[in-house]
Short mmCIF file of C-alpha atoms and ligand atoms in Angstrom, two decimals:
data_model
loop_
_atom_site.label_atom_id
_atom_site.label_comp_id
_atom_site.label_asym_id
_atom_site.label_seq_id
_atom_site.Cartn_x
_atom_site.Cartn_y
_atom_site.Cartn_z
CA UNK W 1 -97.93 -25.03 -11.69
CA UNK W 2 -94.23 -25.35 -11.01
CA UNK W 3 -93.65 -25.65 -7.31
CA UNK W 4 -90.21 -24.08 -7.55
CA UNK W 5 -89.05 -21.79 -10.31
CA UNK W 6 -86.01 -23.27 -11.96
CA UNK W 7 -83.30 -20.99 -13.45
CA UNK W 8 -82.32 -22.46 -16.74
CA UNK W 9 -79.96 -21.46 -19.55
CA UNK W 10 -80.47 -23.15 -22.93
CA UNK W 11 -78.12 -22.85 -25.89
CA UNK W 12 -78.13 -24.16 -29.43
CA UNK W 13 -74.85 -24.84 -31.30
CA UNK W 14 -73.78 -21.64 -32.95
CA UNK W 15 -74.42 -21.76 -36.72
CA UNK W 16 -71.38 -20.93 -38.84
CA UNK W 17 -71.59 -17.35 -40.32
CA UNK W 18 -70.38 -18.33 -43.84
CA UNK W 19 -73.91 -18.95 -45.22
CA UNK W 20 -77.64 -18.78 -44.53
CA UNK W 21 -79.47 -21.25 -42.26
CA UNK W 22 -80.83 -24.40 -43.85
CA UNK W 23 -83.34 -26.95 -42.67
CA UNK W 24 -80.55 -28.93 -40.93
CA UNK W 25 -79.96 -25.99 -38.60
CA UNK W 26 -83.72 -25.46 -38.17
CA UNK W 27 -84.20 -29.02 -37.00
CA UNK W 28 -81.96 -28.52 -33.92
CA UNK W 29 -83.12 -24.95 -33.39
CA UNK W 30 -86.79 -26.06 -33.38
CA UNK W 31 -86.03 -28.87 -30.97
CA UNK W 32 -84.30 -26.49 -28.56
CA UNK W 33 -86.96 -23.78 -28.96
CA UNK W 34 -89.93 -26.18 -28.27
CA UNK W 35 -88.11 -27.32 -25.11
CA UNK W 36 -87.30 -23.84 -23.97
CA UNK W 37 -90.87 -22.65 -24.65
CA UNK W 38 -92.26 -25.64 -22.76
CA UNK W 39 -90.06 -24.78 -19.75
CA UNK W 40 -91.20 -21.16 -19.84
CA UNK W 41 -94.86 -22.29 -19.94
CA UNK W 42 -94.15 -24.29 -16.77
CA UNK W 43 -93.34 -21.01 -15.12
CA UNK W 44 -89.59 -21.54 -15.14
CA UNK W 45 -87.11 -18.78 -15.80
CA UNK W 46 -85.56 -20.14 -19.00
CA UNK W 47 -83.08 -18.02 -20.98
CA UNK W 48 -82.28 -19.21 -24.51
CA UNK W 49 -79.18 -17.82 -26.15
CA UNK W 50 -77.37 -18.56 -29.39
CA UNK W 51 -75.29 -16.62 -31.94
CA UNK W 52 -73.23 -16.82 -35.07
CA UNK W 53 -69.86 -18.66 -35.09
CA UNK W 54 -67.92 -15.99 -36.92
CA UNK W 55 -64.28 -17.02 -36.95
CA UNK W 56 -61.98 -19.28 -38.99
CA UNK W 57 -60.27 -19.75 -42.31
CA UNK W 58 -63.33 -20.46 -44.48
CA UNK W 59 -64.92 -17.13 -43.42
CA UNK W 60 -61.62 -15.30 -44.04
CA UNK W 61 -61.35 -16.79 -47.55
CA UNK W 62 -64.96 -16.19 -48.39
CA UNK W 63 -64.75 -12.52 -47.35
CA UNK W 64 -61.61 -12.14 -49.48
CA UNK W 65 -63.35 -13.60 -52.49
CA UNK W 66 -66.36 -11.31 -52.01
CA UNK W 67 -64.16 -8.28 -51.49
CA UNK W 68 -65.54 -7.45 -48.04
CA UNK W 69 -64.07 -7.61 -44.57
CA UNK W 70 -64.82 -10.74 -42.52
CA UNK W 71 -66.56 -8.50 -40.00
CA UNK W 72 -68.93 -7.17 -42.69
CA UNK W 73 -69.53 -10.59 -44.16
CA UNK W 74 -70.38 -12.22 -40.87
CA UNK W 75 -72.62 -9.35 -39.77
CA UNK W 76 -74.63 -9.55 -43.03
CA UNK W 77 -75.00 -13.29 -42.53
CA UNK W 78 -75.90 -12.97 -38.89
CA UNK W 79 -78.67 -10.50 -39.91
CA UNK W 80 -80.01 -13.15 -42.32
CA UNK W 81 -79.87 -15.79 -39.59
CA UNK W 82 -81.90 -13.56 -37.29
CA UNK W 83 -84.60 -13.18 -39.95
CA UNK W 84 -84.82 -16.91 -40.36
CA UNK W 85 -85.04 -17.43 -36.57
CA UNK W 86 -87.91 -14.89 -36.32
CA UNK W 87 -89.60 -16.49 -39.32
CA UNK W 88 -89.57 -19.94 -37.68
CA UNK W 89 -90.67 -18.52 -34.30
CA UNK W 90 -87.34 -19.46 -32.69
CA UNK W 91 -87.67 -17.44 -29.52
CA UNK W 92 -83.94 -16.88 -28.73
CA UNK W 93 -83.40 -14.20 -26.11
CA UNK W 94 -80.12 -13.27 -27.75
CA UNK W 95 -78.41 -14.06 -31.02
CA UNK W 96 -74.87 -12.73 -30.57
CA UNK W 97 -71.61 -13.39 -32.43
CA UNK W 98 -68.33 -15.00 -31.44
CA UNK W 99 -66.59 -11.93 -32.88
CA UNK W 100 -67.56 -9.74 -29.96
CA UNK W 101 -65.74 -7.94 -27.22
CA UNK W 102 -67.42 -10.15 -24.57
CA UNK W 103 -66.07 -13.24 -26.28
CA UNK W 104 -62.59 -11.80 -26.69
CA UNK W 105 -62.34 -10.98 -22.99
CA UNK W 106 -63.70 -14.44 -22.01
CA UNK W 107 -61.34 -16.28 -24.34
CA UNK W 108 -58.34 -14.41 -23.02
CA UNK W 109 -59.17 -14.87 -19.35
CA UNK W 110 -59.99 -18.57 -19.80
CA UNK W 111 -56.74 -19.13 -21.75
CA UNK W 112 -54.64 -17.31 -19.13
CA UNK W 113 -56.33 -19.25 -16.32
CA UNK W 114 -55.39 -22.53 -18.01
CA UNK W 115 -51.90 -21.31 -18.82
CA UNK W 116 -51.38 -20.36 -15.18
CA UNK W 117 -52.63 -23.77 -14.09
CA UNK W 118 -50.12 -25.51 -16.41
CA UNK W 119 -52.77 -26.84 -18.84
CA UNK W 120 -51.26 -25.21 -21.91
CA UNK W 121 -48.11 -26.33 -23.63
CA UNK W 122 -46.24 -25.13 -26.71
CA UNK W 123 -44.65 -27.34 -29.28
CA UNK W 124 -43.41 -27.18 -32.77
CA UNK W 125 -45.28 -28.94 -35.55
CA UNK W 126 -44.92 -29.37 -39.31
CA UNK W 127 -47.84 -28.26 -41.45
CA UNK W 128 -48.70 -27.88 -45.09
CA UNK W 129 -48.00 -24.40 -46.37
CA UNK W 130 -49.09 -22.59 -49.47
CA UNK W 131 -45.95 -20.86 -50.87
CA UNK W 132 -47.97 -18.60 -53.12
CA UNK W 133 -50.64 -17.42 -50.69
CA UNK W 134 -48.08 -17.42 -47.83
CA UNK W 135 -50.34 -19.20 -45.38
CA UNK W 136 -50.69 -22.49 -43.58
CA UNK W 137 -53.29 -24.68 -45.17
CA UNK W 138 -56.07 -26.32 -43.22
CA UNK W 139 -56.61 -30.01 -44.30
CA UNK W 140 -59.79 -29.15 -46.17
CA UNK W 141 -57.96 -26.72 -48.46
CA UNK W 142 -55.66 -29.37 -49.79
CA UNK W 143 -56.67 -31.93 -52.38
CA UNK W 144 -54.81 -34.73 -54.01
CA UNK W 145 -54.72 -38.51 -54.71
CA UNK W 146 -55.65 -40.83 -51.82
CA UNK W 147 -52.46 -42.63 -50.65
CA UNK W 148 -54.42 -45.85 -50.03
CA UNK W 149 -56.88 -46.29 -52.92
CA UNK W 150 -55.48 -43.72 -55.40
CA UNK W 151 -58.90 -41.96 -55.82
CA UNK W 152 -58.39 -38.58 -57.42
CA UNK W 153 -59.29 -35.24 -55.92
CA UNK W 154 -59.64 -36.14 -52.25
CA UNK W 155 -59.44 -33.80 -49.24
CA UNK W 156 -56.37 -33.55 -47.11
CA UNK W 157 -57.92 -35.16 -44.03
CA UNK W 158 -59.49 -38.31 -45.46
CA UNK W 159 -60.69 -40.11 -48.51
CA UNK W 160 -64.40 -40.06 -49.39
CA UNK W 161 -64.00 -43.11 -51.58
CA UNK W 162 -62.25 -45.65 -49.34
CA UNK W 163 -62.69 -43.91 -45.92
CA UNK W 164 -58.97 -43.71 -45.20
CA UNK W 165 -57.95 -41.09 -42.67
CA UNK W 166 -54.54 -39.56 -43.18
CA UNK W 167 -52.43 -36.42 -42.85
CA UNK W 168 -52.43 -34.01 -45.85
CA UNK W 169 -48.64 -34.60 -46.01
CA UNK W 170 -49.44 -38.21 -47.14
CA UNK W 171 -51.50 -37.21 -50.18
CA UNK W 172 -50.03 -37.93 -53.61
CA UNK W 173 -49.74 -34.92 -55.92
CA UNK W 174 -51.21 -32.57 -53.32
CA UNK W 175 -52.25 -29.07 -54.35
CA UNK W 176 -53.64 -26.05 -52.59
CA UNK W 177 -57.21 -25.33 -53.55
CA UNK W 178 -56.55 -21.64 -53.01
CA UNK W 179 -53.64 -21.17 -55.50
CA UNK W 180 -53.18 -24.53 -57.17
CA UNK W 181 -49.61 -24.52 -55.84
CA UNK W 182 -47.96 -27.66 -54.43
CA UNK W 183 -47.89 -27.27 -50.71
CA UNK W 184 -44.59 -27.20 -48.92
CA UNK W 185 -43.96 -28.12 -45.27
CA UNK W 186 -43.24 -25.45 -42.73
CA UNK W 187 -42.62 -25.57 -39.02
CA UNK W 188 -44.54 -23.48 -36.55
CA UNK W 189 -44.88 -23.45 -32.74
CA UNK W 190 -48.52 -24.09 -31.67
CA UNK W 191 -50.37 -23.93 -28.36
CA UNK W 192 -51.92 -27.18 -27.09
CA UNK W 193 -54.52 -27.75 -24.45
CA UNK W 194 -53.56 -30.70 -22.25
CA UNK W 195 -56.78 -32.60 -22.49
CA UNK W 196 -54.93 -35.63 -20.98
CA UNK W 197 -54.69 -33.72 -17.66
CA UNK W 198 -58.57 -33.91 -17.50
CA UNK W 199 -58.86 -37.62 -18.39
CA UNK W 200 -60.02 -38.70 -14.93
CA UNK W 201 -62.34 -35.76 -14.50
CA UNK W 202 -63.90 -36.34 -17.93
CA UNK W 203 -64.34 -40.09 -17.48
CA UNK W 204 -66.26 -39.36 -14.30
CA UNK W 205 -68.25 -36.48 -15.71
CA UNK W 206 -69.34 -38.32 -18.89
CA UNK W 207 -70.55 -41.22 -16.75
CA UNK W 208 -72.48 -39.12 -14.14
CA UNK W 209 -76.23 -39.54 -14.67
CA UNK W 210 -77.98 -36.88 -16.64
CA UNK W 211 -75.10 -35.16 -18.48
CA UNK W 212 -75.34 -37.13 -21.70
CA UNK W 213 -77.53 -39.60 -23.56
CA UNK W 214 -76.39 -43.22 -23.03
CA UNK W 215 -75.41 -43.50 -26.70
CA UNK W 216 -73.07 -40.51 -26.40
CA UNK W 217 -71.43 -41.90 -23.24
CA UNK W 218 -70.69 -45.19 -25.11
CA UNK W 219 -69.19 -43.22 -27.99
CA UNK W 220 -66.99 -41.31 -25.61
CA UNK W 221 -65.80 -44.55 -23.99
CA UNK W 222 -64.35 -45.53 -27.38
CA UNK W 223 -62.43 -42.27 -27.48
CA UNK W 224 -61.17 -42.75 -23.96
CA UNK W 225 -59.95 -46.22 -24.94
CA UNK W 226 -58.13 -44.80 -27.94
CA UNK W 227 -56.53 -42.33 -25.58
CA UNK W 228 -57.07 -38.57 -25.31
CA UNK W 229 -54.75 -36.32 -27.27
CA UNK W 230 -53.48 -32.84 -26.67
CA UNK W 231 -55.64 -30.32 -28.52
CA UNK W 232 -54.09 -27.80 -30.87
CA UNK W 233 -55.89 -24.51 -29.95
CA UNK W 234 -53.84 -22.12 -32.03
CA UNK W 235 -53.70 -21.08 -35.70
CA UNK W 236 -51.11 -19.02 -37.58
CA UNK W 237 -51.74 -15.71 -39.31
CA UNK W 238 -53.47 -14.92 -41.59
CA UNK W 239 -56.57 -16.00 -39.68
CA UNK W 240 -59.87 -14.43 -38.72
CA UNK W 241 -60.17 -14.71 -34.93
CA UNK W 242 -58.73 -13.40 -31.71
CA UNK W 243 -54.96 -12.98 -31.20
CA UNK W 244 -53.57 -15.09 -28.35
CA UNK W 245 -52.32 -12.88 -25.49
CA UNK W 246 -48.70 -11.74 -25.95
CA UNK W 247 -48.67 -13.05 -29.52
CA UNK W 248 -48.78 -11.07 -32.78
CA UNK W 249 -49.09 -13.86 -35.38
CA UNK W 250 -51.02 -16.51 -33.56
CA UNK W 251 -54.77 -16.77 -33.09
CA UNK W 252 -57.11 -18.89 -31.02
CA UNK W 253 -58.56 -21.77 -33.11
CA UNK W 254 -62.25 -20.96 -33.76
CA UNK W 255 -63.25 -24.19 -32.01
CA UNK W 256 -61.88 -22.83 -28.77
CA UNK W 257 -63.82 -19.63 -28.99
CA UNK W 258 -67.08 -21.06 -30.37
CA UNK W 259 -68.41 -22.70 -27.20
CA UNK W 260 -67.11 -19.75 -25.17
CA UNK W 261 -69.49 -17.88 -27.46
CA UNK W 262 -72.39 -19.29 -25.41
CA UNK W 263 -71.00 -17.46 -22.36
CA UNK W 264 -70.44 -14.34 -24.44
CA UNK W 265 -73.98 -14.31 -25.71
CA UNK W 266 -75.23 -14.76 -22.17
CA UNK W 267 -72.92 -12.00 -20.95
CA UNK W 268 -74.12 -9.64 -23.66
CA UNK W 269 -77.76 -10.36 -22.70
CA UNK W 270 -77.11 -9.91 -18.97
CA UNK W 271 -75.30 -6.60 -19.57
CA UNK W 272 -78.47 -5.33 -21.15
CA UNK W 273 -80.79 -6.88 -18.59
CA UNK W 274 -79.61 -6.03 -15.07
CA UNK W 275 -82.08 -8.42 -13.51
CA UNK W 276 -79.93 -11.24 -14.98
CA UNK W 277 -76.45 -12.05 -13.74
CA UNK W 278 -73.76 -13.64 -15.81
CA UNK W 279 -71.97 -14.94 -12.70
CA UNK W 280 -75.10 -16.55 -11.41
CA UNK W 281 -75.25 -18.76 -14.49
CA UNK W 282 -71.56 -19.56 -14.95
CA UNK W 283 -69.83 -19.47 -11.54
CA UNK W 284 -68.50 -22.65 -10.09
CA UNK W 285 -71.28 -24.49 -8.18
CA UNK W 286 -74.00 -22.39 -9.86
CA UNK W 287 -77.50 -23.63 -9.03
CA UNK W 288 -78.68 -22.53 -12.46
CA UNK W 289 -79.20 -25.37 -14.98
CA UNK W 290 -77.22 -25.26 -18.17
CA UNK W 291 -78.43 -27.12 -21.31
CA UNK W 292 -76.63 -27.34 -24.64
CA UNK W 293 -78.41 -28.65 -27.75
CA UNK W 294 -76.03 -29.88 -30.41
CA UNK W 295 -75.80 -32.06 -33.50
CA UNK W 296 -74.03 -35.41 -33.39
CA UNK W 297 -71.07 -34.17 -35.45
CA UNK W 298 -69.76 -31.93 -32.71
CA UNK W 299 -69.99 -34.26 -29.65
CA UNK W 300 -66.20 -34.35 -29.31
CA UNK W 301 -65.96 -30.57 -28.91
CA UNK W 302 -68.85 -30.35 -26.48
CA UNK W 303 -68.61 -33.45 -24.34
CA UNK W 304 -64.83 -33.60 -23.96
CA UNK W 305 -63.13 -30.25 -24.57
CA UNK W 306 -65.88 -28.01 -23.28
CA UNK W 307 -66.37 -29.43 -19.73
CA UNK W 308 -62.56 -29.53 -19.38
CA UNK W 309 -62.19 -25.94 -20.61
CA UNK W 310 -64.89 -24.77 -18.20
CA UNK W 311 -63.84 -26.73 -15.12
CA UNK W 312 -60.15 -26.00 -15.51
CA UNK W 313 -60.81 -22.21 -15.72
CA UNK W 314 -62.96 -22.24 -12.56
CA UNK W 315 -66.42 -22.20 -14.15
CA UNK W 316 -69.43 -24.54 -13.75
CA UNK W 317 -69.93 -27.48 -16.21
CA UNK W 318 -73.09 -28.18 -18.26
CA UNK W 319 -76.11 -29.87 -16.66
CA UNK W 320 -76.97 -31.74 -19.81
CA UNK W 321 -75.79 -31.88 -23.44
CA UNK W 322 -78.62 -33.01 -25.74
CA UNK W 323 -77.44 -34.41 -29.02
CA UNK W 324 -79.65 -34.80 -32.08
CA UNK W 325 -79.22 -36.71 -35.32
CA UNK W 326 -78.96 -35.30 -38.87
CA UNK W 327 -81.84 -34.26 -41.05
CA UNK W 328 -82.58 -36.22 -44.17
CA UNK W 329 -85.09 -35.20 -46.82
CA UNK W 330 -87.25 -37.86 -48.44
CA UNK W 331 -84.76 -40.39 -47.01
CA UNK W 332 -81.75 -38.70 -48.67
CA UNK W 333 -78.87 -36.77 -47.07
CA UNK W 334 -79.27 -33.06 -47.67
CA UNK W 335 -77.46 -32.48 -50.91
CA UNK W 336 -77.31 -29.63 -53.38
CA UNK W 337 -76.82 -31.98 -56.33
CA UNK W 338 -79.87 -34.09 -55.41
CA UNK W 339 -82.07 -31.06 -54.90
CA UNK W 340 -82.63 -31.96 -51.22
CA UNK W 341 -80.74 -28.97 -49.79
CA UNK W 342 -83.35 -26.55 -48.61
CA UNK W 343 -82.63 -23.12 -47.17
CA UNK W 344 -84.73 -22.01 -44.25
CA UNK W 345 -85.60 -18.84 -46.22
CA UNK W 346 -86.80 -20.86 -49.26
CA UNK W 347 -88.97 -22.99 -46.98
CA UNK W 348 -90.59 -20.04 -45.21
CA UNK W 349 -91.29 -18.30 -48.53
CA UNK W 350 -93.44 -21.23 -49.68
CA UNK W 351 -94.75 -22.99 -46.59
CA UNK W 352 -95.82 -21.70 -43.21
CA UNK W 353 -92.85 -22.37 -40.87
CA UNK W 354 -95.21 -23.44 -38.12
CA UNK W 355 -95.94 -26.55 -40.14
CA UNK W 356 -92.29 -27.57 -40.15
CA UNK W 357 -92.21 -27.06 -36.40
CA UNK W 358 -95.19 -29.42 -36.07
CA UNK W 359 -93.87 -31.98 -38.49
CA UNK W 360 -90.45 -32.12 -36.91
CA UNK W 361 -91.99 -32.50 -33.49
CA UNK W 362 -93.80 -35.60 -34.78
CA UNK W 363 -90.37 -37.02 -35.73
CA UNK W 364 -88.25 -35.90 -32.75
CA UNK W 365 -87.37 -38.09 -29.82
CA UNK W 366 -84.53 -38.22 -27.29
CA UNK W 367 -82.56 -40.71 -29.29
CA UNK W 368 -79.79 -39.67 -31.69
CA UNK W 369 -81.39 -41.06 -34.78
CA UNK W 370 -81.47 -39.15 -38.05
CA UNK W 371 -84.72 -37.29 -38.65
CA UNK W 372 -86.45 -37.58 -42.05
CA UNK W 373 -88.79 -35.05 -43.64
CA UNK W 374 -90.87 -36.96 -46.15
CA UNK W 375 -92.93 -34.39 -48.03
CA UNK W 376 -95.81 -36.76 -48.74
CA UNK W 377 -96.05 -37.64 -45.09
CA UNK W 378 -95.53 -33.94 -44.16
CA UNK W 379 -98.55 -32.85 -46.14
CA UNK W 380 -100.67 -35.65 -44.72
CA UNK W 381 -99.77 -34.90 -41.10
CA UNK W 382 -100.53 -31.18 -41.45
CA UNK W 383 -103.86 -31.85 -43.17
CA UNK W 384 -105.05 -34.72 -40.97
CA UNK W 385 -103.67 -33.62 -37.58
CA UNK W 386 -103.60 -29.88 -37.54
CA UNK W 387 -106.38 -28.92 -39.95
CA UNK W 388 -108.65 -31.95 -39.81
CA UNK W 389 -108.45 -32.83 -36.09
CA UNK W 390 -107.23 -29.95 -34.08
CA UNK W 391 -108.36 -26.68 -35.63
CA UNK W 392 -111.61 -28.28 -36.79
CA UNK W 393 -112.72 -28.57 -33.10
CA UNK W 394 -112.62 -24.80 -32.70
CA UNK W 395 -114.10 -23.92 -36.09
CA UNK W 396 -117.11 -26.28 -35.74
CA UNK W 397 -117.88 -25.11 -32.19
CA UNK W 398 -117.30 -21.37 -32.73
CA UNK W 399 -119.73 -21.22 -35.57
CA UNK W 400 -122.74 -21.99 -33.31
CA UNK W 401 -121.47 -20.01 -30.34
CA UNK W 402 -121.46 -16.88 -32.47
CA UNK W 403 -124.60 -17.55 -34.56
CA UNK W 404 -126.81 -18.71 -31.65
CA UNK W 405 -125.40 -17.67 -28.36
CA UNK W 406 -123.97 -14.17 -28.82
CA UNK W 407 -120.36 -15.37 -28.73
CA UNK W 408 -120.67 -16.38 -25.05
CA UNK W 409 -119.79 -19.73 -23.54
CA UNK W 410 -122.33 -21.66 -21.36
CA UNK W 411 -122.43 -20.87 -17.65
CA UNK W 412 -120.99 -24.22 -16.62
CA UNK W 413 -119.24 -27.24 -18.07
CA UNK W 414 -121.81 -29.77 -19.36
CA UNK W 415 -119.23 -32.59 -19.26
CA UNK W 416 -116.86 -31.90 -16.34
CA UNK W 417 -115.49 -35.44 -16.44
CA UNK W 418 -114.34 -35.06 -20.00
CA UNK W 419 -112.62 -31.79 -19.16
CA UNK W 420 -111.03 -33.48 -16.17
CA UNK W 421 -109.73 -36.34 -18.26
CA UNK W 422 -107.96 -33.96 -20.68
CA UNK W 423 -106.57 -32.08 -17.68
CA UNK W 424 -105.15 -35.25 -16.18
CA UNK W 425 -103.68 -36.24 -19.54
CA UNK W 426 -101.51 -33.06 -19.25
CA UNK W 427 -99.28 -34.79 -16.78
CA UNK W 428 -97.88 -37.56 -19.00
CA UNK W 429 -97.71 -35.10 -21.92
CA UNK W 430 -95.59 -32.74 -19.87
CA UNK W 431 -93.28 -35.60 -18.75
CA UNK W 432 -92.74 -36.55 -22.38
CA UNK W 433 -92.06 -32.97 -23.46
CA UNK W 434 -89.60 -32.52 -20.66
CA UNK W 435 -87.82 -35.76 -21.68
CA UNK W 436 -87.66 -34.51 -25.29
CA UNK W 437 -90.01 -37.27 -26.39
CA UNK W 438 -91.98 -34.87 -28.62
CA UNK W 439 -93.14 -37.58 -30.99
CA UNK W 440 -94.79 -39.54 -28.17
CA UNK W 441 -96.29 -36.35 -26.68
CA UNK W 442 -97.91 -35.51 -30.06
CA UNK W 443 -99.28 -39.04 -30.28
CA UNK W 444 -100.95 -38.48 -26.91
CA UNK W 445 -102.26 -35.04 -27.83
CA UNK W 446 -103.69 -36.30 -31.17
CA UNK W 447 -105.45 -39.20 -29.34
CA UNK W 448 -107.07 -36.54 -27.09
CA UNK W 449 -108.11 -34.59 -30.21
CA UNK W 450 -109.71 -37.75 -31.58
CA UNK W 451 -111.60 -38.14 -28.29
CA UNK W 452 -112.88 -34.62 -28.50
CA UNK W 453 -114.00 -35.03 -32.10
CA UNK W 454 -115.80 -38.27 -31.17
CA UNK W 455 -117.61 -36.40 -28.37
CA UNK W 456 -118.80 -33.69 -30.76
CA UNK W 457 -119.77 -36.27 -33.47
CA UNK W 458 -121.78 -38.31 -30.92
CA UNK W 459 -123.56 -35.19 -29.54
CA UNK W 460 -124.49 -33.85 -33.03
CA UNK W 461 -124.78 -30.14 -32.07
CA UNK W 462 -125.76 -29.39 -35.67
CA UNK W 463 -128.93 -31.50 -35.16
CA UNK W 464 -129.63 -30.46 -31.56
CA UNK W 465 -129.44 -26.75 -32.48
CA UNK W 466 -132.42 -27.03 -34.79
CA UNK W 467 -134.68 -27.96 -31.85
CA UNK W 468 -135.86 -24.81 -30.03
CA UNK W 469 -136.36 -26.88 -26.85
CA UNK W 470 -132.72 -28.10 -26.80
CA UNK W 471 -130.88 -24.75 -27.11
CA UNK W 472 -129.24 -25.08 -23.72
CA UNK W 473 -127.97 -28.54 -24.62
CA UNK W 474 -126.53 -27.29 -27.90
CA UNK W 475 -124.90 -24.36 -26.08
CA UNK W 476 -123.30 -26.88 -23.61
CA UNK W 477 -121.87 -29.06 -26.36
CA UNK W 478 -120.36 -26.21 -28.35
CA UNK W 479 -118.91 -24.61 -25.21
CA UNK W 480 -117.34 -27.89 -24.26
CA UNK W 481 -115.84 -27.95 -27.76
CA UNK W 482 -114.17 -24.55 -27.09
CA UNK W 483 -113.02 -25.47 -23.57
CA UNK W 484 -111.45 -28.80 -24.80
CA UNK W 485 -109.83 -27.05 -27.79
CA UNK W 486 -108.22 -24.62 -25.40
CA UNK W 487 -106.73 -27.53 -23.38
CA UNK W 488 -105.25 -29.05 -26.51
CA UNK W 489 -103.91 -25.62 -27.47
CA UNK W 490 -102.07 -25.41 -24.21
CA UNK W 491 -100.32 -28.73 -24.88
CA UNK W 492 -99.44 -27.76 -28.46
CA UNK W 493 -98.33 -24.21 -27.66
CA UNK W 494 -94.58 -24.88 -27.33
CA UNK W 495 -94.73 -26.44 -30.80
CA UNK W 496 -97.10 -23.92 -32.46
CA UNK W 497 -96.47 -20.51 -30.91
CA UNK W 498 -97.92 -18.54 -33.81
CA UNK W 499 -101.13 -20.62 -33.99
CA UNK W 500 -101.33 -20.27 -30.17
CA UNK W 501 -101.09 -16.50 -30.42
CA UNK W 502 -104.00 -16.40 -32.86
CA UNK W 503 -105.92 -18.87 -30.71
CA UNK W 504 -105.50 -16.65 -27.69
CA UNK W 505 -107.04 -13.77 -29.69
CA UNK W 506 -109.92 -16.07 -30.69
CA UNK W 507 -110.36 -17.37 -27.13
CA UNK W 508 -110.10 -13.74 -25.88
CA UNK W 509 -107.65 -14.87 -23.14
CA UNK W 510 -104.29 -14.04 -21.64
CA UNK W 511 -101.20 -15.90 -23.10
CA UNK W 512 -101.76 -19.56 -22.16
CA UNK W 513 -99.49 -21.24 -19.62
CA UNK W 514 -99.41 -24.97 -18.87
CA UNK W 515 -101.55 -24.57 -15.75
CA UNK W 516 -104.39 -23.15 -17.87
CA UNK W 517 -105.10 -26.72 -19.05
CA UNK W 518 -106.33 -27.54 -15.53
CA UNK W 519 -108.90 -24.82 -15.27
CA UNK W 520 -111.72 -23.97 -17.76
CA UNK W 521 -112.55 -20.49 -19.08
CA UNK W 522 -115.18 -18.97 -16.71
CA UNK W 523 -118.89 -19.42 -17.48
CA UNK W 524 -120.30 -16.82 -19.78
CA UNK W 525 -116.85 -15.95 -21.17
CA UNK W 526 -117.02 -14.11 -24.51
CA UNK W 527 -114.86 -15.41 -27.38
CA UNK W 528 -113.81 -13.43 -30.45
CA UNK W 529 -114.51 -14.00 -34.09
CA UNK W 530 -113.04 -17.27 -35.40
CA UNK W 531 -110.47 -16.94 -38.19
CA UNK W 532 -108.89 -20.07 -39.67
CA UNK W 533 -105.86 -21.00 -37.54
CA UNK W 534 -104.33 -23.48 -40.00
CA UNK W 535 -105.11 -24.24 -43.63
CA UNK W 536 -104.40 -26.93 -46.12
CA UNK W 537 -101.10 -26.58 -48.07
CA UNK W 538 -101.65 -26.17 -51.76
CA UNK W 539 -99.87 -29.00 -53.65
CA UNK W 540 -97.74 -26.69 -55.77
CA UNK W 541 -96.24 -25.04 -52.73
CA UNK W 542 -94.63 -28.32 -51.69
CA UNK W 543 -93.40 -29.16 -55.12
CA UNK W 544 -91.81 -25.74 -55.46
CA UNK W 545 -89.55 -26.50 -52.56
CA UNK W 546 -87.91 -29.43 -54.24
CA UNK W 547 -86.02 -27.56 -56.97
CA UNK W 548 -85.16 -24.20 -55.52
CA UNK W 549 -81.90 -24.57 -53.71
CA UNK W 550 -80.62 -27.53 -55.60
CA UNK W 551 -79.36 -25.33 -58.42
ZN1 ZN U 601 -59.03 -43.74 -50.74
#
């Protein structure tokens, strides 16, 4: 049992509201969700918020193409995200949007605080402009010939063939992907955030123990050496976002308002739940713990800009930012052309989402390595670990308890030492879960499951039960099976919430918390009917996944 109840706020990087969630999103969401559920099971007060990142040029353009407003587009997509989250048992307490009144108010007040403190400057810049669409063009909407290697059809910000990084103004034969027109240059006054003013603060913050993984700190050192730059936080109309105070044609860049969206989602939740206080989580020197889970592609925004934006506006800074690697499928980058791009919805329509949660947990660690789903290995892990080892313990024991002992457990533990050894093993498992070493934790839990199966195999209850003289002994063995299964279920519950819910019905017990692993069910406890908790995956279900979204 937790000696002190910690107040924790967990976030996951807001998915962009221009399309449905895919397995890349689910990887990080599942990691954050397992961790948040683990903390809740420890008795901590852990709030988990997320939301849709709803602003920016790509959303504006997509809405225009579909003939709907960006508001309508992002709300439809947000609804789809919420269905996927529910399908994968991602227990977010709130899934808000960056296009919300809470976010608007927070963005404005944070901007004004920085402006007052002298952290914002304005300067004139030259940018590519589409003379037909009458808008400034983001780098990604310009294509042309690479100035270095002459590869055709490269983006405005860099060449995918030779890796050169350049300005879209350097491209040869540039054209706007919106109209096909040759971009012109136009001058505009932009707002910049003086990141350089926070250099000392950030150097200290990124090196303080606990804020970042060591690999991330090293990466940031490279950026510090290269020198921090002022950050352009404004975009010209037309843009889908929030207008900058006192402006009519200039908007906040969506990367300024996206992380503020964590605060907005929390604010929206607190406003509906008076027992929670927004200020408690976000005020300077807050004692609440703040954890952000992100992918490795957005480290710059979260580890440099975000702490500076918060600290400079008088808010607390994050406790820890956890960065994860990218998802690969059968060793390949997720790609539509290779047929390895899988939507969350497609997956859950074919395979029980709980199995992805389990499989990813067997692959997840605290390092920032890429995570691979190999479908052959996936199938094998589900069959051998979940069905063969874990659930089998309950099914083989429940059968005799119901057939021979009226569904009641024995009056006492016949092997108290074995129960104690599984209880003691909960300590290292919980340390590993807390340290995000899920893969190691599962290895421990499956070794315990092996131990339990060996116990049952050696006791042979199916032989003992046939001897009328040895009924009590058989009852003891099968009851031990149920008690030990329950301990394993406690350890797996953050990973398998749906299986846990069904196991709680079977065990006829209250929702399991971590401390329940230390105490057996009382003697004579009645269990309910056993229904299969996990089943083998038919071969064709896995093969169906491979083609679907690649089209
Ligand atoms: Zn090139």
